[in-house]
mmCIF file of C-alpha atoms in Angstrom:
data_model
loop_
_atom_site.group_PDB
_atom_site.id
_atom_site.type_symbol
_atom_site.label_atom_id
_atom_site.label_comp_id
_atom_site.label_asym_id
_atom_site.label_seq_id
_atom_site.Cartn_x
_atom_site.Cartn_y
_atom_site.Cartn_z
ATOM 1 C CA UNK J 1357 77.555 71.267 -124.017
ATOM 2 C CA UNK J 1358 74.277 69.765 -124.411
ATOM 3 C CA UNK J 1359 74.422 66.656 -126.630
ATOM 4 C CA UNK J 1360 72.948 67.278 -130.208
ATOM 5 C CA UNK J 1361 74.322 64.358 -133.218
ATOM 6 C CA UNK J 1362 75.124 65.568 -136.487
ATOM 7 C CA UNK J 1363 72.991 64.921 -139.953
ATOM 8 C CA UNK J 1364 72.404 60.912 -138.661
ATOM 9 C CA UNK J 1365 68.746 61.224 -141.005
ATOM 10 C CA UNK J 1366 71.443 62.520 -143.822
ATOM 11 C CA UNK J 1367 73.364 58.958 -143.303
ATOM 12 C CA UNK J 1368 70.416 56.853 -142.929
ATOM 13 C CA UNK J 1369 68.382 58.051 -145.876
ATOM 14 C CA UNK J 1370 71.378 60.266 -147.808
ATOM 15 C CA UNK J 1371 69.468 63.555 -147.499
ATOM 16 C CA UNK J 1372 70.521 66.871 -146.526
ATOM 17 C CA UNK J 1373 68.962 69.724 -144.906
ATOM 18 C CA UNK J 1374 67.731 72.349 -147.566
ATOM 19 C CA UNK J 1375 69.427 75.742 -147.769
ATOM 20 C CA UNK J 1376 65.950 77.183 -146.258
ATOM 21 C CA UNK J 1377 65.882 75.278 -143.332
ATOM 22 C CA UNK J 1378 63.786 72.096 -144.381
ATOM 23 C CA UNK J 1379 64.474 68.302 -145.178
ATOM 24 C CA UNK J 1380 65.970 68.569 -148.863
ATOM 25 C CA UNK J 1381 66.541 65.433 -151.529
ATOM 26 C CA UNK J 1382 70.203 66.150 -153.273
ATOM 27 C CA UNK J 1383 67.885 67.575 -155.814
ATOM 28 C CA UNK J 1384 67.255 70.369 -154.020
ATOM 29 C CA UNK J 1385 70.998 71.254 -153.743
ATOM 30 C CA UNK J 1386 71.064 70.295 -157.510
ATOM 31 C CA UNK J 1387 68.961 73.052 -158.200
ATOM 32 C CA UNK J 1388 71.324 75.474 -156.076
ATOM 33 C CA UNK J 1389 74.108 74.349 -158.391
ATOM 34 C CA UNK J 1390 75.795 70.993 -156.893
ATOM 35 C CA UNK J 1391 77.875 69.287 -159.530
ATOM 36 C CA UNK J 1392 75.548 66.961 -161.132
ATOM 37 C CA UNK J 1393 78.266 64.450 -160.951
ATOM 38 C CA UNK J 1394 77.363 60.803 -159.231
ATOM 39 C CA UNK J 1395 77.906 61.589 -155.291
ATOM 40 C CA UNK J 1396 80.808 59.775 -153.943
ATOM 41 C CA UNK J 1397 82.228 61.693 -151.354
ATOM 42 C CA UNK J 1398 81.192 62.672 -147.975
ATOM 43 C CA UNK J 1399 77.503 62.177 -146.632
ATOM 44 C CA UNK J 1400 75.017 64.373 -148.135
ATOM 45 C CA UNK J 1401 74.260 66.966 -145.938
ATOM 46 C CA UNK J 1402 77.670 66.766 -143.657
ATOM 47 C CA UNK J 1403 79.177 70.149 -143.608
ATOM 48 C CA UNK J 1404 82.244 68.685 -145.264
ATOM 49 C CA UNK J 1405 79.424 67.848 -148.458
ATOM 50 C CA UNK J 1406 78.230 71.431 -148.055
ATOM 51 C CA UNK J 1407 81.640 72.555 -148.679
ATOM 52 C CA UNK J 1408 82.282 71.305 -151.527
ATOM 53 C CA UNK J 1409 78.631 70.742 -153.038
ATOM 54 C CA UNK J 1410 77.392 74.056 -152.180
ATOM 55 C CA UNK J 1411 79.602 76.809 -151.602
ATOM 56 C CA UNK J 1412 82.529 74.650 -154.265
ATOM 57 C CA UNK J 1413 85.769 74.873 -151.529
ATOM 58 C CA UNK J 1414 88.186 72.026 -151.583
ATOM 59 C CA UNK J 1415 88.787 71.200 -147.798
ATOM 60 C CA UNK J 1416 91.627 69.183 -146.885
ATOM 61 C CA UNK J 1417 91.284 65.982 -144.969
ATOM 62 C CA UNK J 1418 92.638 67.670 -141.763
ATOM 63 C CA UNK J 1419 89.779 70.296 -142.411
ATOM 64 C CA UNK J 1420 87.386 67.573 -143.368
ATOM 65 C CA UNK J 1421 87.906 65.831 -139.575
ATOM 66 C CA UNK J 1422 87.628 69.338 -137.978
ATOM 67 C CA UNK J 1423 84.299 70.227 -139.314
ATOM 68 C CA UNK J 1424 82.816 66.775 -138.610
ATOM 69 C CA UNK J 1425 83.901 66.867 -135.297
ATOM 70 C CA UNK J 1426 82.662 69.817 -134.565
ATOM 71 C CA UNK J 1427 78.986 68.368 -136.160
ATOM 72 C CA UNK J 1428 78.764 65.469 -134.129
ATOM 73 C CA UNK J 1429 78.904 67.466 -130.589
ATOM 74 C CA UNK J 1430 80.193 64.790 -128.610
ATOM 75 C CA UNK J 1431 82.683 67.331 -127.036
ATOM 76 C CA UNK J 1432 83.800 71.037 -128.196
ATOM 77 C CA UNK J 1433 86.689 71.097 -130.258
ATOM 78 C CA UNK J 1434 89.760 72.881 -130.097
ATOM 79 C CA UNK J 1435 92.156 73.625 -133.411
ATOM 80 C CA UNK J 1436 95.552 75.339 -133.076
ATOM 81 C CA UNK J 1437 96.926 75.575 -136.647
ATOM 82 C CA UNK J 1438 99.561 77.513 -138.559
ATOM 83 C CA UNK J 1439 99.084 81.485 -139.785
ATOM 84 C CA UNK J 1440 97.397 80.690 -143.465
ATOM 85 C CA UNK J 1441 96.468 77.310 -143.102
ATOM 86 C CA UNK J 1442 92.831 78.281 -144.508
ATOM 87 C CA UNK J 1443 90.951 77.585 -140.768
ATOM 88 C CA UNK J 1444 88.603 80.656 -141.577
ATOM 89 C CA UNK J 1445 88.190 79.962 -144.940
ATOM 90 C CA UNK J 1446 87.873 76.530 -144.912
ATOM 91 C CA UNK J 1447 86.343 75.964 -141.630
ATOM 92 C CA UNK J 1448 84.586 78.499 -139.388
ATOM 93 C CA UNK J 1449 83.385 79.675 -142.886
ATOM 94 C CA UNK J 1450 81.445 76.786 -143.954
ATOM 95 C CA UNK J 1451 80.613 75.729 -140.763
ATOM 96 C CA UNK J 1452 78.616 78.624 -139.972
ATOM 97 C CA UNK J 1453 76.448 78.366 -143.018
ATOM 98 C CA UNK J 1454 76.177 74.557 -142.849
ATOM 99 C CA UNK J 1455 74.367 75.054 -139.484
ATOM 100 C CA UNK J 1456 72.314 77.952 -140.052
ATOM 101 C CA UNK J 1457 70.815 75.964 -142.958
ATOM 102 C CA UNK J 1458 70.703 73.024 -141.472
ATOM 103 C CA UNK J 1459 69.172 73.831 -138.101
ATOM 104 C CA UNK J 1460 65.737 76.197 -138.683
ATOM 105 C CA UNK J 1461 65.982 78.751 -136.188
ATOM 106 C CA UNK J 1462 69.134 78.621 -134.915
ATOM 107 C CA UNK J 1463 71.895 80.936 -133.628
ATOM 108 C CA UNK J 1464 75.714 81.013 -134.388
ATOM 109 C CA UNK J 1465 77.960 83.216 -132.273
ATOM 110 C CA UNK J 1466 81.436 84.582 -134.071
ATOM 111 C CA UNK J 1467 83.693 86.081 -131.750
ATOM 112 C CA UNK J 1468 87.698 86.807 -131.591
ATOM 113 C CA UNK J 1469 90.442 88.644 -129.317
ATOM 114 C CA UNK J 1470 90.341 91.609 -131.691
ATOM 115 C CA UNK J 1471 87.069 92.912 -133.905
ATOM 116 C CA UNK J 1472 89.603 93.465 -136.923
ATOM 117 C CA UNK J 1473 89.501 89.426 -136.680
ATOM 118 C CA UNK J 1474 86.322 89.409 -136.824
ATOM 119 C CA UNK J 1475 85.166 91.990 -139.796
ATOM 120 C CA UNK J 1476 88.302 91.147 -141.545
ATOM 121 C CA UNK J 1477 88.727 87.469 -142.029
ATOM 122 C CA UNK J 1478 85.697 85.429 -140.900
ATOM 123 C CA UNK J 1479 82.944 87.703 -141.824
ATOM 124 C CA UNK J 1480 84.531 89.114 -145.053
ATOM 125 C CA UNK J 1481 84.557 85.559 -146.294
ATOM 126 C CA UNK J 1482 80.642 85.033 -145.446
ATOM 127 C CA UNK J 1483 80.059 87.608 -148.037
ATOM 128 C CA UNK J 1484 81.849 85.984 -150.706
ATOM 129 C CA UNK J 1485 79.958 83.038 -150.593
ATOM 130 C CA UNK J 1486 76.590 85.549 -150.948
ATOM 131 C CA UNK J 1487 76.208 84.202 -154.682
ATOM 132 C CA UNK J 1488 75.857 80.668 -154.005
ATOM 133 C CA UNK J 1489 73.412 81.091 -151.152
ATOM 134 C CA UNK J 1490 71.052 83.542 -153.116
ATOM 135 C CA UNK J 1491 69.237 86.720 -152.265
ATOM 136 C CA UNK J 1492 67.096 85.405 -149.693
ATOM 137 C CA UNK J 1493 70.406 85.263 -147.629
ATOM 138 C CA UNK J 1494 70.642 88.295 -146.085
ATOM 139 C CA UNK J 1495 74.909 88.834 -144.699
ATOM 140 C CA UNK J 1496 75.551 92.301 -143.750
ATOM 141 C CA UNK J 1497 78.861 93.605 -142.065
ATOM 142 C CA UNK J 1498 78.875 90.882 -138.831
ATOM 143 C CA UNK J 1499 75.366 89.918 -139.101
ATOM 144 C CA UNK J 1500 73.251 87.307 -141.218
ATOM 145 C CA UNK J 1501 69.727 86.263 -141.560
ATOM 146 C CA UNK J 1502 69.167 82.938 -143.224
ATOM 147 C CA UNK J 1503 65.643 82.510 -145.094
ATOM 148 C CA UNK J 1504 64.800 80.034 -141.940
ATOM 149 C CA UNK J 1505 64.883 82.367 -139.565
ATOM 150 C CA UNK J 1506 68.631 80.867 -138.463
ATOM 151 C CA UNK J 1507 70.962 84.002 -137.555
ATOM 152 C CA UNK J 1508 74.400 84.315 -137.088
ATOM 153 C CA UNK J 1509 76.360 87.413 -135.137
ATOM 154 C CA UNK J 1510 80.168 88.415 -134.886
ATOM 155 C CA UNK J 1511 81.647 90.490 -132.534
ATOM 156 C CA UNK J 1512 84.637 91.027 -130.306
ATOM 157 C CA UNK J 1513 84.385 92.059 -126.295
ATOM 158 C CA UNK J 1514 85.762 91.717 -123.046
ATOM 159 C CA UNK J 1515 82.666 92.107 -121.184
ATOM 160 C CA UNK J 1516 81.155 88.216 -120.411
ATOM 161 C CA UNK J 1517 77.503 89.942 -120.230
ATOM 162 C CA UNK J 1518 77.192 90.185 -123.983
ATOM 163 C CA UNK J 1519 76.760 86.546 -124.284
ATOM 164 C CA UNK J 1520 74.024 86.494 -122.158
ATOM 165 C CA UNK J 1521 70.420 86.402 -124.564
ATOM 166 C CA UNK J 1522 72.199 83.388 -127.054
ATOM 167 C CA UNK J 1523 70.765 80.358 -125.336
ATOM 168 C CA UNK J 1524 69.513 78.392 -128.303
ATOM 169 C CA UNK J 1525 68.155 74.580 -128.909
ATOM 170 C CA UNK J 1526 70.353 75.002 -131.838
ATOM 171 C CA UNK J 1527 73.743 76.835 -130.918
ATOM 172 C CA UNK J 1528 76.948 77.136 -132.535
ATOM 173 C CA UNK J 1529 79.899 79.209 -131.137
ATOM 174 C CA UNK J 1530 83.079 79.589 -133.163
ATOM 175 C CA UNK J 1531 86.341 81.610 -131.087
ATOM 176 C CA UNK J 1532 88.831 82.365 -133.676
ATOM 177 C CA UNK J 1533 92.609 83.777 -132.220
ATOM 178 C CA UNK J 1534 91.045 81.722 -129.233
ATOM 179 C CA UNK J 1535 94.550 82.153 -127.572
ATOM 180 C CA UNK J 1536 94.019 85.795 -127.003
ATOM 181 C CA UNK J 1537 90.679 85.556 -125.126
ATOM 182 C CA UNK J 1538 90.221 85.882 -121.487
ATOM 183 C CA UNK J 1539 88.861 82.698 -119.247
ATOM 184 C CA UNK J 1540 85.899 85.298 -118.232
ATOM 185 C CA UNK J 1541 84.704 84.977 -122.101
ATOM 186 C CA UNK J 1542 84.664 80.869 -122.458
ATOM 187 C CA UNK J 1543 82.668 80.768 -118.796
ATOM 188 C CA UNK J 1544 80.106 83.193 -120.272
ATOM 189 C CA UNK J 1545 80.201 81.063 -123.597
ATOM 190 C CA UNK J 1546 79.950 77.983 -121.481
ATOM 191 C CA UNK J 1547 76.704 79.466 -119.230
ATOM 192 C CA UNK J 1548 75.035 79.607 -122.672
ATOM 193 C CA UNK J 1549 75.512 75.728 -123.297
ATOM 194 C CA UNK J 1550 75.879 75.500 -127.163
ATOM 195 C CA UNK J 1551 75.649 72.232 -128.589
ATOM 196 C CA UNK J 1552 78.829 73.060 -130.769
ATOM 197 C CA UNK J 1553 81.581 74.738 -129.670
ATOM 198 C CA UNK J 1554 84.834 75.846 -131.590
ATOM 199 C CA UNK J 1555 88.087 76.953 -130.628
ATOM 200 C CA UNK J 1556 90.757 77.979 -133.195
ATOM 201 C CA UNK J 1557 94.118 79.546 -133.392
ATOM 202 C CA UNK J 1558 97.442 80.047 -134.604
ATOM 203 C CA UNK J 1559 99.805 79.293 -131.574
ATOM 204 C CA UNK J 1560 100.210 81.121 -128.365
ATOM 205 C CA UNK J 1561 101.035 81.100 -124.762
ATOM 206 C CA UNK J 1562 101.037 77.837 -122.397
ATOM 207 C CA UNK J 1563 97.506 79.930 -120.539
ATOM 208 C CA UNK J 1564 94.892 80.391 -120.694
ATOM 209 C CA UNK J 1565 91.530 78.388 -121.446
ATOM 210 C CA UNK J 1566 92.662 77.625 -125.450
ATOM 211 C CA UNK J 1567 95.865 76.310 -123.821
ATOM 212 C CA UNK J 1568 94.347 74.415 -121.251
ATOM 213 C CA UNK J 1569 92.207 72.412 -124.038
ATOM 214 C CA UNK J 1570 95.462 70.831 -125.068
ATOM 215 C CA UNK J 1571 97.307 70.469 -121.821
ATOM 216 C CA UNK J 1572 95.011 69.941 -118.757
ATOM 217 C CA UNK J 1573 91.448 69.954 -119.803
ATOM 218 C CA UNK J 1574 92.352 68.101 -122.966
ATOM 219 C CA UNK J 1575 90.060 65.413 -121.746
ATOM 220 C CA UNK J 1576 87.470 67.698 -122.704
ATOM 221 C CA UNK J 1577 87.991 68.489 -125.731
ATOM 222 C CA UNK J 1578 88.344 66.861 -129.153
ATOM 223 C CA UNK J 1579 91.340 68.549 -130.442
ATOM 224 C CA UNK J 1580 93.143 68.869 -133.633
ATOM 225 C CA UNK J 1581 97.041 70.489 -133.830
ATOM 226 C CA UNK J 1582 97.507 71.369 -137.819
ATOM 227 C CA UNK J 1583 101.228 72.618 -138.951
ATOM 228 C CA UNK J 1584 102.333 74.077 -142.021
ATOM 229 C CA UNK J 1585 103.509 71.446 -143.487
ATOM 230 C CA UNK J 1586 99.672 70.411 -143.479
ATOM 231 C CA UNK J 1587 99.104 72.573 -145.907
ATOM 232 C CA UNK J 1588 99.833 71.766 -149.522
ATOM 233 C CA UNK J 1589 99.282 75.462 -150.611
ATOM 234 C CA UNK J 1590 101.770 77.012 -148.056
ATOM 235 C CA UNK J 1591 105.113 76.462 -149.745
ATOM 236 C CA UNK J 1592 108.226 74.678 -148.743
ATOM 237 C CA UNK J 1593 110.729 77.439 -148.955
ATOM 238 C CA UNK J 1594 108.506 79.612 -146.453
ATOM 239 C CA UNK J 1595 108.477 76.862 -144.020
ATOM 240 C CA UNK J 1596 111.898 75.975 -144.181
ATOM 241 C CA UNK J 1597 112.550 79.649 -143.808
ATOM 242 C CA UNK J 1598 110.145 79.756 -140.791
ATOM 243 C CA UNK J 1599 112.127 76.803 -139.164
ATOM 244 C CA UNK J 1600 115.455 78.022 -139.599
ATOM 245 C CA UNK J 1601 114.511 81.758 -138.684
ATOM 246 C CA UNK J 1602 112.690 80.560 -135.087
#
């Protein structure tokens, strides 16, 4: 993964990368509808601060360290967390539009085991963020074209070729239900050296590449393991019903 550090001009002169693409004071996201409130949380311009500044999502902490890990591209990151534990809304989600605003020209890559992943969860939760972005955002079905020429694709294959065309100075590629895609997939995804790489998924089997990045290859990967009990808004009595039923 070629080495590429997160918003370091954000944390030496607190200011974030505009919405279209440019250098932005916290004005700018003012005017985009920040809270107006005295900034006291993450760095301006983080995608943890674009979380909650722009697109107004509460991230946990857990989601917090995933998202800056994945900024900093010191190593691609791998996630396994529990069914409903908010990883596409909370993560791949605001990732995605973090560095297609951040990064002028740049190119994310969505992809899962199954399309219905793809359409479904990830991309359906894009749209819904359409309002805060504005019109100049243009997110069709698994497609988007941000106002800096940044674009972002989803789509699910077995066929390594269809990566081939993404090489990018700015490249993001996020693998949700990583578990259920085949080694051919991450070598073609690897060949097109993204800065930032994501893996995510519920758990699986003990093969496979996604497995691999906690067992033998951990070293690397920075990786994150996220249970239910992680999750304030997954309640007790369904975990305690998991745990006794498995």
């Amino acid at each position: 993964m070629r080495g590429a550090g997160a918003n370091t001009w954000a944390a030496k002169e607190g200011r974030g990368a505009g919405v279209d693409g440019g250098l932005r004071s916290r004005s700018h996201y003012l005017r985009m509808g920040a809270d107006k409130k005295p900034h006291t949380g993450p760095t301006v311009g983080s995608p943890q601060w674009f979380a909650r500044e722009i697109l107004r999502l509460k991230p946990y902490q857990w989601q917090d360290n995933v998202m800056w890990d994945v900024a900093l591209a010191q190593k691609p990151v791998a996630m396994v967390a529990a069914n409903g534990s908010g990883k596409t809304q909370n993560i791949a989600a605001p990732l995605l539009l973090w560095h297609c605003a951040t990064f002028p020209k740049s190119n994310v890559v969505t992809t899962a085991g199954v399309f219905r992943q793809v359409k479904e969860q990830l991309w359906n939760a894009l749209r819904l963020h359409q309002p805060r972005l504005g019109n100049s955002w243009e997110i069709n079905q698994c497609d988007l074209t941000a106002p800096n020429g940044s674009r972002a694709v989803g789509f699910s294959t077995d066929d390594p070729g269809k990566f081939e065309g993404w090489h990018n100075e700015n490249l993001l590629v996020i693998v949700d239900e990583a578990k259920s895609v085949p080694d051919e997939i991450f070598q073609a995804i690897e060949r097109c050296q993204p800065n930032r790489l994501l893996l995510m998924s519920s758990a699986g089997t003990d093969e496979g590449e996604f497995a691999a990045a906690f067992t033998t290859r951990s070293s690397f990967y920075h990786t994150h393991k996220v249970v239910a009990m992680d999750c304030p808004h997954i309640a007790d009595k369904w975990v305690a019903q998991q745990i006794a039923k498995w």
